[in-house]
Coordinates of C-alpha atoms (C1' of nucleotides) in Angstrom, one line a residue:
Chain H
M1 CA -185.8 -106.5 44.2
S2 CA -185.7 -106.7 40.4
E3 CA -189.0 -107.4 38.7
E4 CA -189.6 -110.9 37.3
R5 CA -188.8 -111.0 33.6
S6 CA -191.6 -112.2 31.4
L7 CA -191.3 -115.7 30.1
N8 CA -190.2 -116.5 26.6
F9 CA -192.4 -118.9 24.6
I10 CA -190.2 -121.9 25.4
E11 CA -190.3 -121.2 29.1
E12 CA -194.1 -121.0 28.9
I13 CA -194.2 -124.4 27.3
V14 CA -191.9 -125.9 30.0
E15 CA -194.0 -124.3 32.7
E16 CA -197.2 -125.7 31.2
D17 CA -195.5 -129.2 31.0
L18 CA -194.4 -128.9 34.5
A19 CA -197.8 -127.9 35.7
A20 CA -199.4 -130.8 33.8
G21 CA -196.9 -133.2 35.4
K22 CA -195.5 -134.2 32.0
N23 CA -192.2 -136.2 32.0
N24 CA -192.5 -136.7 35.8
S25 CA -191.8 -133.0 36.1
R26 CA -188.3 -133.5 34.8
V27 CA -186.5 -131.2 32.4
L28 CA -183.6 -132.5 30.3
T29 CA -182.3 -130.5 27.4
R30 CA -179.3 -131.0 25.1
F31 CA -176.9 -128.9 23.2
P32 CA -176.2 -130.8 20.0
P33 CA -173.3 -129.2 17.9
E34 CA -171.8 -130.9 14.9
P35 CA -168.0 -130.9 15.4
N36 CA -167.3 -129.4 12.0
G37 CA -166.4 -125.9 13.0
Y38 CA -166.0 -123.5 15.9
L39 CA -168.9 -122.2 18.0
H40 CA -170.1 -118.6 17.4
I41 CA -172.2 -116.1 19.2
G42 CA -175.3 -117.7 17.6
H43 CA -174.4 -121.0 19.3
A44 CA -174.0 -119.0 22.5
K45 CA -177.7 -118.1 22.2
S46 CA -178.6 -121.8 21.9
I47 CA -176.2 -122.8 24.7
C48 CA -177.7 -120.1 27.1
L49 CA -181.2 -121.2 26.1
N50 CA -180.7 -124.9 26.7
F51 CA -178.5 -124.7 29.8
G52 CA -180.4 -121.7 31.1
L53 CA -183.7 -123.5 30.8
A54 CA -182.4 -126.6 32.6
K55 CA -180.9 -124.5 35.4
K56 CA -184.0 -122.5 35.9
Y57 CA -186.2 -125.5 36.2
N58 CA -183.9 -127.7 38.2
G59 CA -183.1 -129.9 35.2
Q60 CA -180.0 -130.9 33.3
T61 CA -178.4 -130.5 29.9
N62 CA -176.4 -133.0 27.9
L63 CA -173.6 -132.0 25.6
R64 CA -174.2 -134.3 22.6
F65 CA -172.1 -134.1 19.5
D66 CA -174.1 -134.7 16.3
D67 CA -171.3 -136.7 14.7
T68 CA -173.0 -138.6 11.9
N69 CA -171.0 -137.2 9.0
P70 CA -167.4 -138.3 9.4
T71 CA -166.3 -136.5 6.2
K72 CA -166.7 -133.1 7.8
E73 CA -165.9 -133.7 11.5
E74 CA -162.7 -133.5 13.5
V75 CA -161.5 -133.9 17.0
E76 CA -160.1 -130.4 16.9
Y77 CA -163.6 -129.1 16.8
V78 CA -164.8 -131.4 19.6
D79 CA -162.1 -130.0 21.8
S80 CA -162.8 -126.4 21.0
I81 CA -166.5 -126.8 21.5
K82 CA -166.0 -128.3 24.9
A83 CA -163.6 -125.5 25.9
D84 CA -166.0 -122.8 24.7
V85 CA -169.1 -124.2 26.5
K86 CA -167.1 -124.5 29.7
W87 CA -165.7 -121.0 29.3
L88 CA -169.2 -119.6 28.9
G89 CA -169.8 -121.0 32.4
F90 CA -171.9 -124.1 31.8
E91 CA -171.6 -127.6 32.9
W92 CA -173.1 -130.5 31.0
A93 CA -174.6 -133.5 32.8
N94 CA -173.1 -136.0 30.2
E95 CA -170.7 -135.7 27.4
L96 CA -172.3 -137.8 24.6
Y97 CA -172.0 -138.6 21.0
A98 CA -174.6 -139.6 18.4
S99 CA -172.0 -142.1 17.4
D100 CA -172.3 -143.8 20.8
Y101 CA -175.7 -145.0 19.5
F102 CA -174.7 -146.3 16.1
D103 CA -175.6 -149.9 17.1
T104 CA -178.9 -148.9 18.6
I105 CA -179.8 -146.7 15.7
Y106 CA -178.8 -149.5 13.3
N107 CA -181.3 -151.8 15.1
F108 CA -184.0 -149.2 14.9
A109 CA -183.5 -149.2 11.2
V110 CA -183.8 -153.0 11.1
T111 CA -187.1 -152.7 13.1
L112 CA -188.5 -150.3 10.6
I113 CA -187.5 -152.6 7.7
K114 CA -189.3 -155.4 9.4
K115 CA -192.4 -153.2 9.8
G116 CA -192.2 -152.6 6.1
L117 CA -191.5 -148.9 6.7
A118 CA -188.0 -148.8 5.2
Y119 CA -186.4 -150.0 2.0
V120 CA -183.0 -150.1 0.3
D121 CA -182.9 -148.0 -2.8
D122 CA -180.2 -148.5 -5.5
S123 CA -180.9 -145.3 -7.3
T124 CA -178.3 -142.6 -7.8
A125 CA -178.5 -139.3 -5.9
E126 CA -179.8 -137.6 -9.0
E127 CA -182.4 -140.2 -9.7
I128 CA -183.7 -140.0 -6.1
S129 CA -183.8 -136.2 -6.3
T130 CA -185.7 -136.3 -9.6
Q131 CA -188.1 -138.9 -8.3
K132 CA -188.9 -136.8 -5.2
G133 CA -190.6 -134.3 -7.5
T134 CA -190.8 -130.6 -6.6
P135 CA -192.7 -128.7 -3.9
T136 CA -195.5 -128.3 -6.4
E137 CA -195.4 -131.8 -8.0
P138 CA -195.6 -135.1 -6.2
G139 CA -192.8 -137.6 -6.3
T140 CA -193.0 -140.9 -8.1
P141 CA -192.2 -144.3 -6.7
N142 CA -189.4 -146.5 -8.2
Q143 CA -189.0 -150.3 -8.6
Y144 CA -187.0 -150.6 -5.3
R145 CA -189.8 -149.3 -3.2
D146 CA -191.6 -152.6 -3.2
R147 CA -188.7 -154.8 -2.3
S148 CA -189.6 -157.5 0.2
V149 CA -188.7 -157.2 3.9
E150 CA -186.3 -160.2 3.5
E151 CA -184.5 -158.6 0.6
N152 CA -184.3 -155.3 2.4
L153 CA -182.9 -156.9 5.5
Q154 CA -180.3 -158.7 3.5
L155 CA -179.3 -155.7 1.4
F156 CA -179.1 -153.5 4.5
A157 CA -176.9 -156.0 6.3
E158 CA -174.7 -156.2 3.2
M159 CA -174.4 -152.4 3.2
K160 CA -173.3 -152.5 6.7
A161 CA -170.8 -155.3 5.9
G162 CA -169.1 -153.1 3.3
K163 CA -170.2 -155.0 0.3
Y164 CA -171.1 -151.9 -1.7
P165 CA -169.2 -148.7 -2.6
D166 CA -170.1 -145.2 -1.5
G167 CA -173.3 -144.1 -3.2
A168 CA -174.4 -147.5 -4.4
K169 CA -177.4 -147.9 -2.1
V170 CA -179.2 -146.0 0.6
L171 CA -181.8 -146.9 3.1
R172 CA -185.0 -144.9 2.9
A173 CA -188.1 -144.6 5.1
K174 CA -191.3 -145.6 3.3
I175 CA -193.7 -142.8 4.0
D176 CA -195.4 -140.7 1.4
L177 CA -193.9 -139.6 -2.0
A178 CA -196.8 -137.3 -2.5
S179 CA -196.5 -135.5 0.8
P180 CA -196.6 -131.7 0.5
N181 CA -193.8 -131.8 3.0
M182 CA -190.6 -132.7 1.0
H183 CA -189.1 -134.2 4.1
M184 CA -191.8 -136.9 4.2
R185 CA -191.1 -138.0 0.7
D186 CA -189.3 -141.2 1.7
P187 CA -186.3 -139.5 3.4
L188 CA -182.9 -141.1 3.4
M189 CA -182.0 -142.8 6.7
Y190 CA -178.6 -144.3 5.9
R191 CA -175.9 -143.7 3.3
I192 CA -172.7 -145.6 2.6
K193 CA -169.4 -143.7 3.4
H194 CA -166.2 -145.7 3.6
T195 CA -164.7 -143.0 5.8
H196 CA -162.8 -143.1 9.1
H197 CA -164.8 -141.7 12.0
H198 CA -163.2 -139.6 14.7
R199 CA -164.6 -141.9 17.4
T200 CA -165.8 -145.2 15.8
G201 CA -162.7 -145.5 13.6
N202 CA -163.4 -147.9 10.8
D203 CA -166.2 -149.9 12.5
W204 CA -168.8 -148.5 10.2
C205 CA -169.2 -147.8 6.6
I206 CA -172.8 -146.7 6.8
Y207 CA -173.9 -143.7 8.7
P208 CA -177.3 -142.5 9.7
M209 CA -178.6 -139.2 8.3
Y210 CA -179.5 -136.3 10.7
D211 CA -183.2 -137.0 10.6
F212 CA -182.7 -140.6 11.6
A213 CA -180.1 -139.9 14.3
H214 CA -181.1 -136.7 16.0
G215 CA -184.6 -137.5 17.3
E216 CA -183.5 -141.1 18.1
S217 CA -180.6 -139.8 20.2
D218 CA -183.0 -137.4 21.9
A219 CA -185.3 -140.3 22.7
I220 CA -182.6 -142.6 23.9
E221 CA -181.5 -139.9 26.3
H222 CA -185.1 -139.2 27.3
I223 CA -184.6 -135.5 26.3
T224 CA -187.8 -133.7 27.3
H225 CA -187.4 -130.5 25.3
S226 CA -185.4 -130.7 22.1
I227 CA -184.7 -127.1 21.0
C228 CA -183.5 -126.2 17.6
T229 CA -183.7 -123.5 15.0
L230 CA -186.5 -122.5 12.6
E231 CA -185.2 -124.3 9.6
F232 CA -186.1 -127.6 11.2
I233 CA -189.8 -126.9 11.5
P234 CA -190.5 -129.0 8.4
H235 CA -188.5 -131.8 9.9
R236 CA -190.7 -132.0 12.9
P237 CA -193.4 -134.4 11.4
L238 CA -190.5 -136.7 10.5
Y239 CA -189.0 -136.4 13.9
D240 CA -192.3 -137.4 15.4
W241 CA -192.9 -140.1 12.8
F242 CA -189.7 -142.0 13.6
I243 CA -190.3 -141.9 17.3
E244 CA -193.9 -143.0 17.0
Q245 CA -193.1 -145.9 14.6
L246 CA -190.3 -147.1 16.9
E247 CA -192.4 -146.5 20.0
L248 CA -189.6 -144.5 21.7
F249 CA -189.6 -142.0 24.5
P250 CA -191.6 -139.1 23.1
S251 CA -189.1 -136.2 23.0
K252 CA -190.6 -133.1 21.6
Q253 CA -188.9 -130.6 19.2
Y254 CA -189.4 -126.8 19.6
E255 CA -188.0 -124.2 17.2
F256 CA -186.7 -120.7 17.8
A257 CA -185.3 -118.1 15.5
R258 CA -181.5 -118.2 15.2
L259 CA -179.4 -115.1 16.0
N260 CA -178.4 -112.8 13.3
M261 CA -176.2 -109.8 14.0
T262 CA -175.3 -106.7 12.1
Y263 CA -171.9 -106.3 10.3
T264 CA -171.0 -110.0 10.5
V265 CA -171.9 -113.4 9.1
M266 CA -173.2 -116.3 11.2
S267 CA -172.7 -119.3 9.1
K268 CA -170.0 -121.9 9.8
R269 CA -169.5 -122.3 6.1
K270 CA -168.8 -118.6 5.5
L271 CA -166.7 -118.3 8.6
L272 CA -164.7 -121.3 7.4
Q273 CA -164.1 -119.5 4.1
L274 CA -162.7 -116.5 5.9
V275 CA -160.3 -118.7 7.8
E276 CA -159.2 -120.9 4.9
E277 CA -158.8 -118.0 2.4
G278 CA -156.8 -116.0 4.9
F279 CA -159.2 -113.0 5.3
V280 CA -158.7 -113.4 9.1
E281 CA -155.9 -114.9 11.1
D282 CA -157.8 -118.0 12.4
W283 CA -161.1 -119.1 13.9
D284 CA -160.2 -117.0 17.0
D285 CA -159.2 -113.9 15.1
P286 CA -160.6 -111.1 17.4
R287 CA -162.8 -109.8 14.5
M288 CA -164.6 -113.2 14.2
P289 CA -168.1 -113.7 15.9
T290 CA -166.8 -117.0 17.2
I291 CA -166.8 -117.6 20.9
S292 CA -163.0 -118.0 20.8
G293 CA -162.7 -114.8 18.7
L294 CA -164.8 -112.9 21.2
R295 CA -162.7 -114.3 24.1
R296 CA -159.4 -113.2 22.4
R297 CA -161.0 -109.9 21.7
G298 CA -161.6 -109.4 25.5
Y299 CA -165.3 -110.3 25.8
T300 CA -166.2 -111.9 29.2
P301 CA -168.5 -114.9 29.6
A302 CA -170.8 -112.8 31.8
S303 CA -171.2 -110.2 29.0
I304 CA -172.1 -112.8 26.5
R305 CA -174.6 -114.5 28.8
E306 CA -176.1 -111.1 29.5
F307 CA -176.3 -110.4 25.8
C308 CA -178.1 -113.7 25.2
E309 CA -180.5 -112.8 28.0
R310 CA -181.3 -109.4 26.5
I311 CA -181.9 -110.5 22.9
G312 CA -184.7 -112.7 23.9
V313 CA -186.1 -115.9 22.3
A314 CA -188.9 -115.8 19.8
R315 CA -189.9 -117.3 16.4
R316 CA -189.6 -114.3 14.2
E317 CA -186.5 -113.6 12.1
N318 CA -184.3 -111.0 13.7
M319 CA -181.2 -108.9 13.2
I320 CA -179.6 -107.8 16.4
D321 CA -177.7 -104.6 16.4
V322 CA -174.1 -105.3 17.3
S323 CA -174.2 -102.2 19.5
L324 CA -176.2 -104.3 22.0
L325 CA -173.3 -106.7 22.3
E326 CA -171.0 -103.7 22.8
F327 CA -173.3 -102.3 25.5
C328 CA -173.1 -105.6 27.4
I329 CA -169.3 -105.8 27.4
R330 CA -169.0 -102.1 28.4
E331 CA -171.5 -102.6 31.2
D332 CA -169.5 -105.6 32.5
L333 CA -166.0 -104.1 32.1
N334 CA -167.0 -100.7 33.5
K335 CA -167.7 -102.4 36.8
T336 CA -164.7 -104.7 36.8
A337 CA -161.8 -103.5 34.7
W338 CA -158.9 -101.7 36.2
R339 CA -158.1 -98.2 34.8
R340 CA -154.8 -97.6 33.3
M341 CA -153.3 -94.9 31.1
A342 CA -152.0 -95.5 27.7
V343 CA -151.2 -93.1 24.8
L344 CA -152.0 -94.5 21.4
D345 CA -151.1 -91.7 19.1
P346 CA -148.4 -89.8 21.0
I347 CA -147.1 -86.2 20.9
K348 CA -144.7 -84.9 23.5
L349 CA -145.9 -82.5 26.2
V350 CA -143.0 -80.5 27.9
L351 CA -143.4 -78.8 31.2
T352 CA -141.2 -75.8 31.0
N353 CA -141.4 -74.9 34.7
Y354 CA -140.9 -78.4 36.1
P355 CA -137.4 -79.4 37.1
D356 CA -135.6 -81.4 34.5
G357 CA -134.8 -84.9 35.8
Q358 CA -137.2 -84.7 38.7
T359 CA -139.7 -87.5 39.3
E360 CA -142.8 -87.7 41.4
I361 CA -144.9 -90.7 42.1
M362 CA -148.6 -90.2 41.5
S363 CA -151.3 -92.6 42.3
G364 CA -154.8 -93.4 40.9
E365 CA -157.7 -95.6 41.8
N366 CA -157.8 -98.9 40.0
N367 CA -161.6 -98.6 39.5
P368 CA -163.7 -95.6 40.5
E369 CA -166.8 -97.6 40.1
A370 CA -165.9 -99.8 43.1
E371 CA -166.9 -98.5 46.5
D372 CA -163.3 -98.5 47.8
G373 CA -161.8 -97.7 44.4
D374 CA -160.6 -101.3 44.3
G375 CA -157.2 -100.1 45.6
S376 CA -154.8 -98.0 43.7
R377 CA -151.6 -98.1 41.8
E378 CA -148.7 -95.7 41.4
F379 CA -147.1 -94.2 38.3
P380 CA -144.2 -91.8 37.8
F381 CA -144.5 -88.2 36.6
S382 CA -141.8 -86.0 35.0
N383 CA -141.3 -82.9 32.9
E384 CA -141.8 -84.8 29.6
L385 CA -145.0 -86.6 29.0
W386 CA -146.7 -88.4 26.2
I387 CA -150.2 -87.2 25.4
E388 CA -152.7 -88.0 22.6
R389 CA -152.2 -86.0 19.5
E390 CA -156.0 -85.4 19.4
D391 CA -155.9 -83.7 22.8
F392 CA -154.2 -80.7 21.3
M393 CA -155.5 -78.4 18.6
E394 CA -153.7 -75.5 17.0
E395 CA -157.0 -73.7 16.5
P396 CA -159.4 -75.2 19.1
P397 CA -163.1 -74.6 18.5
K398 CA -165.4 -73.5 21.3
K399 CA -166.1 -76.1 23.9
F400 CA -162.9 -78.0 23.1
F401 CA -162.0 -78.9 26.7
R402 CA -158.5 -80.0 26.0
L403 CA -155.2 -78.2 25.0
G404 CA -154.6 -75.3 22.8
V405 CA -152.5 -72.2 23.4
G406 CA -153.9 -70.5 26.4
L407 CA -156.1 -73.4 27.5
M408 CA -155.8 -75.4 30.7
V409 CA -156.5 -79.1 31.4
R410 CA -156.0 -81.4 34.3
L411 CA -153.5 -84.2 33.8
K412 CA -155.3 -87.2 35.3
N413 CA -154.1 -87.8 38.9
A414 CA -151.5 -85.0 38.6
Y415 CA -151.4 -81.3 38.0
I416 CA -153.3 -78.7 36.0
V417 CA -151.3 -77.4 33.1
R418 CA -151.6 -74.4 30.9
C419 CA -150.5 -74.5 27.3
D420 CA -148.1 -71.8 26.3
S421 CA -146.8 -72.7 22.9
F422 CA -146.1 -75.6 20.5
V423 CA -143.5 -76.8 18.1
K424 CA -144.0 -77.9 14.5
D425 CA -141.7 -79.9 12.2
A426 CA -140.8 -79.0 8.6
D427 CA -144.0 -80.7 7.4
G428 CA -146.2 -78.7 9.6
N429 CA -147.0 -81.5 12.1
V430 CA -147.1 -80.6 15.8
T431 CA -144.3 -82.4 17.6
E432 CA -144.3 -80.8 21.0
V433 CA -146.7 -78.9 23.2
H434 CA -145.1 -76.6 25.8
C435 CA -147.0 -76.1 29.0
S436 CA -146.4 -74.7 32.5
Y437 CA -147.9 -76.6 35.5
L438 CA -149.6 -75.2 38.5
P439 CA -147.7 -76.4 41.6
E440 CA -150.7 -75.8 43.9
S441 CA -153.0 -78.0 41.8
K442 CA -151.7 -81.5 42.6
S443 CA -154.4 -84.1 42.7
G444 CA -155.5 -84.7 46.3
N445 CA -153.9 -81.4 47.4
D446 CA -155.4 -78.9 45.1
T447 CA -155.3 -75.5 46.7
S448 CA -155.2 -73.6 43.4
G449 CA -158.9 -72.9 43.4
I450 CA -159.0 -73.4 39.7
N451 CA -161.5 -75.6 38.1
V452 CA -160.9 -76.9 34.6
K453 CA -163.4 -78.6 32.4
G454 CA -161.1 -81.2 30.8
T455 CA -158.9 -84.0 32.1
I456 CA -156.5 -85.9 29.8
H457 CA -154.4 -89.0 30.3
W458 CA -150.6 -89.1 29.9
V459 CA -147.6 -91.3 30.4
S460 CA -144.2 -90.1 31.5
V461 CA -141.7 -90.3 28.6
P462 CA -138.7 -91.7 30.5
H463 CA -140.8 -94.2 32.3
A464 CA -143.2 -95.4 29.6
K465 CA -143.3 -99.0 28.4
E466 CA -143.9 -99.7 24.7
A467 CA -146.7 -101.9 23.4
E468 CA -148.3 -102.9 20.1
V469 CA -152.0 -102.1 20.1
R470 CA -154.5 -103.6 17.7
L471 CA -157.6 -101.6 17.0
Y472 CA -160.5 -103.6 15.6
D473 CA -163.5 -102.4 13.8
R474 CA -166.5 -104.3 12.3
L475 CA -165.6 -107.1 10.0
F476 CA -168.0 -106.0 7.2
Q477 CA -169.0 -102.6 6.0
V478 CA -172.6 -103.5 5.4
E479 CA -175.2 -104.5 8.0
D480 CA -176.1 -107.8 6.3
P481 CA -173.3 -109.0 4.0
S482 CA -175.1 -112.3 3.3
N483 CA -178.0 -110.5 1.8
E484 CA -176.0 -108.3 -0.6
D485 CA -175.5 -109.0 -4.3
G486 CA -172.4 -111.1 -5.2
D487 CA -170.0 -112.7 -2.9
F488 CA -170.2 -111.7 0.8
K489 CA -166.5 -111.3 1.0
E490 CA -166.7 -108.2 -1.3
Y491 CA -168.2 -106.4 1.6
L492 CA -165.4 -107.0 4.1
N493 CA -164.2 -103.9 5.9
P494 CA -160.7 -103.2 4.7
N495 CA -160.0 -101.2 7.9
S496 CA -161.2 -103.9 10.3
L497 CA -157.8 -104.1 11.8
H498 CA -155.5 -101.1 12.5
I499 CA -152.2 -101.9 14.2
I500 CA -150.4 -99.3 16.2
K501 CA -146.8 -100.5 16.3
T502 CA -145.7 -98.3 19.2
A503 CA -148.0 -97.0 21.9
Y504 CA -146.8 -95.8 25.3
I505 CA -148.3 -97.4 28.3
E506 CA -147.9 -96.8 32.1
P507 CA -145.3 -99.2 33.7
E508 CA -148.0 -101.0 35.7
L509 CA -149.4 -102.4 32.5
A510 CA -146.4 -104.7 32.1
K511 CA -148.1 -106.9 34.6
A512 CA -151.2 -107.3 32.5
E513 CA -152.4 -110.9 32.1
V514 CA -154.2 -112.7 29.3
G515 CA -157.9 -112.9 30.0
V516 CA -158.1 -109.8 32.0
G517 CA -159.6 -106.6 30.7
Y518 CA -158.3 -103.1 31.4
Q519 CA -159.7 -99.7 30.6
F520 CA -157.2 -97.5 28.9
M521 CA -158.7 -94.3 30.2
R522 CA -160.7 -92.3 27.7
K523 CA -159.7 -94.8 24.9
G524 CA -161.6 -98.0 25.6
Y525 CA -161.2 -101.5 27.0
F526 CA -158.2 -103.6 26.1
T527 CA -156.8 -107.0 26.9
L528 CA -153.5 -108.7 26.3
D529 CA -153.4 -110.8 23.2
K530 CA -152.6 -114.5 23.5
H531 CA -149.4 -114.0 21.4
S532 CA -148.1 -111.2 23.6
T533 CA -144.7 -111.7 25.2
P534 CA -142.9 -109.7 28.0
E535 CA -140.5 -108.5 25.3
K536 CA -143.2 -107.4 23.0
L537 CA -146.5 -106.6 24.6
V538 CA -149.6 -106.8 22.4
F539 CA -153.0 -105.5 23.4
N540 CA -156.3 -106.0 21.6
R541 CA -159.0 -103.3 21.8
T542 CA -162.1 -105.0 23.0
V543 CA -164.4 -102.0 22.4
T544 CA -164.1 -98.2 22.5
L545 CA -165.7 -96.1 25.2
K546 CA -168.9 -94.5 24.3
D547 CA -168.0 -91.2 22.8
G548 CA -170.3 -88.3 23.6
W549 CA -167.9 -85.8 22.0
V550 CA -169.0 -84.9 18.5
K551 CA -166.7 -82.7 16.5
K552 CA -168.4 -79.7 15.2
Chain Z
rU1 C1' -197.7 -120.4 -8.7
rG2 C1' -197.7 -126.2 -3.5
rC3 C1' -196.7 -126.7 1.8
rC4 C1' -194.7 -124.7 6.4
rU5 C1' -193.7 -120.2 9.2
rG6 C1' -193.8 -115.3 10.9
rA7 C1' -195.3 -109.7 11.1
rU8 C1' -195.7 -104.5 17.8
rA9 C1' -190.9 -97.8 17.7
rG10 C1' -184.5 -97.6 14.1
rU11 C1' -183.3 -102.8 16.5
rA12 C1' -185.0 -106.5 19.7
rU13 C1' -188.7 -108.0 23.1
rA14 C1' -193.5 -107.7 26.6
rA15 C1' -198.7 -107.0 27.0
rU16 C1' -202.2 -114.3 26.7
rG17 C1' -210.0 -109.9 25.0
rG18 C1' -209.5 -104.4 29.3
rU19 C1' -204.1 -98.0 30.3
rA20 C1' -199.4 -100.5 24.1
rG21 C1' -194.6 -101.3 28.3
rU22 C1' -189.1 -102.4 28.7
rA23 C1' -184.1 -102.5 26.9
rC24 C1' -180.5 -101.0 23.3
rG25 C1' -179.9 -96.9 19.8
rA26 C1' -180.6 -91.7 18.7
rC27 C1' -181.3 -86.7 20.8
rG28 C1' -181.2 -83.2 25.1
rG29 C1' -179.9 -82.1 30.2
rU30 C1' -177.6 -82.8 35.5
rU31 C1' -173.2 -84.7 37.9
rU32 C1' -168.1 -85.8 37.0
rU33 C1' -160.2 -85.2 38.0
rU34 C1' -162.3 -90.5 32.1
rG35 C1' -166.4 -85.7 26.6
rG36 C1' -166.6 -92.6 30.4
rU37 C1' -170.0 -94.1 34.4
rA38 C1' -174.5 -92.7 37.1
rC39 C1' -179.1 -90.0 37.0
rC40 C1' -183.2 -87.4 34.5
rG41 C1' -185.9 -86.2 30.2
rU42 C1' -187.5 -86.4 24.7
rU43 C1' -188.4 -89.1 20.4
rU44 C1' -190.6 -93.1 17.4
rG45 C1' -194.8 -98.6 17.1
rU46 C1' -199.5 -102.8 16.7
rC47 C1' -198.4 -104.8 8.0
rU48 C1' -203.4 -104.0 5.5
rA49 C1' -208.9 -104.5 4.6
rG50 C1' -213.1 -106.3 6.6
rG51 C1' -215.7 -109.1 10.6
rU52 C1' -216.9 -110.7 15.9
rU53 C1' -217.2 -107.9 20.7
rC54 C1' -219.3 -102.9 25.2
rG55 C1' -214.0 -103.3 24.2
rA56 C1' -209.1 -106.4 19.5
rA57 C1' -201.8 -106.1 19.1
rU58 C1' -204.6 -110.4 20.9
rC59 C1' -210.2 -114.0 18.1
rC60 C1' -212.1 -114.9 12.6
rU61 C1' -211.7 -114.1 7.1
rG62 C1' -209.2 -112.1 2.8
rG63 C1' -204.9 -109.7 1.1
rU64 C1' -199.6 -107.8 1.4
rC65 C1' -194.7 -108.5 2.8
rG66 C1' -190.5 -111.5 5.1
rG67 C1' -188.2 -116.4 6.0
rG68 C1' -187.9 -121.8 5.2
rC69 C1' -188.6 -126.5 2.2
rA70 C1' -186.9 -130.2 -3.7
rA71 C1' -178.1 -132.1 0.2
rC72 C1' -176.3 -139.5 0.1
rC73 C1' -175.3 -131.7 5.2
rA74 C1' -176.7 -130.7 10.1

RNA sequence: UGCCUGAUAGUAUAAUGGUAGUACGACGGUUUUUGGUACCGUUUGUCUAGGUUCGAAUCCUGGUCGGGCAACCA
């Protein structure tokens, strides 16, 4: 049995609430994305937290789109978000939208006006900003703050009716212009936007602000634990204030530190820039930290969930080493991915003592990690093979367990060969390695008595299929591009994508499917790209194998 | 020179007044028909100065450092 993992601080809160019988011992969380971009690995942390918490405590989770700003939101994003959450392996109890509550929230605003706790302000954005003061100086009230309830009611109704242009008026809560918390200095509740909304169409020309929609939506749904990131801590008093004044279900907000990861950026705004300015192919470019990018890169839902489990949940700022994400995908794929052979940087190996034109069928396990090897597949062998250029050295150093004149290696699932000579072209590049094979050393029937230290992979020249292989490296060359001087894009890694036009792969790989990971032995984990076709196979490298070999 | 937050190995995260532990990374070793995997080992830590206490990572006070807050964004 595995030991019980210690609780994170939110789980502790939930357990305390449960023990105290709060909310009738019910747990209801929500994942509240704004549909203005694609989900990234940071959202995955939030998704795993919210859905994971509900699952652990027999509760449920709503998927609620925070769609209160129609100028930035699109259906395309709604669809991608739903697909990503599902792909990660989670099921929401209800698919909801803040816009479903526009009528209710409007009535909440009317209630506050009637209580003398909200007013219509005709000031411009700049005036309001100025009147709010600064963190060290209190704000100052304006003439509109003392409008009568009746006048406020009428003006707000006129705002709703479309009588005023964008920016002409706003509805503000009447709280405390001198509060040390800027968010309590009469925050905006509604603004005028004559904009088409992806769900409510042209029904509305006024839209509630986040602070007057999020908590109210939580309360309407009877969310018990509303989990968000640290930057909303100063909003909490306002979250509670609205709920208290409106006498709604007392949802509670809890904040955790968002995920930051080395060598990437984690802001939708920056990711959008990379897409729009063409630094990457699209939101699902395999170099992107988006869920769709990771999926296309070959990451599995299980590996991402495991990652989110391992990084933990706390309130301190953090910077997770991307190597942990890589560990999680290797760990998963090592157990599940079928082994195949592919030569990415080929040179020809010629077996001088193997009959020209002869073919033998060799076989190899699909996965040595599985108890039964997970079955096996066959592949042809001949006297001309492709091997990796780096597996031969003209002047091999000590402990180089590969080929060099006089050295022997095992060809994986085939024979032991001894290197006799090599051929160079006019430029001095090695083009062929000539070897002799040991007939007694065939895999499974080895009676040669010879033990070699190295084993290399290979593909038979006349039988090999061709494929394009895309090798990815980190998107940025510095750990924290957002924290460097100047524009973050100056720190993009120019070598984040290396395309190999022609690699040679074993015939079996022609059956590869999108969404399935393969280990190219000794090279890493790869998966078929979504744009691959039977005529032109394209593989993406998910991650390399850990490399213990250090060149001396 | 306001308010809110936070500070434990390189990076994360436990220890909830009683032996500072775990994972990833790094380094070394064993095994190996993947220089992978697996297994074993080594390494490195309580921001600081006081106080309370038999005993402090934990409680108190001061300081230092990091993050957030003045969008008609969420």
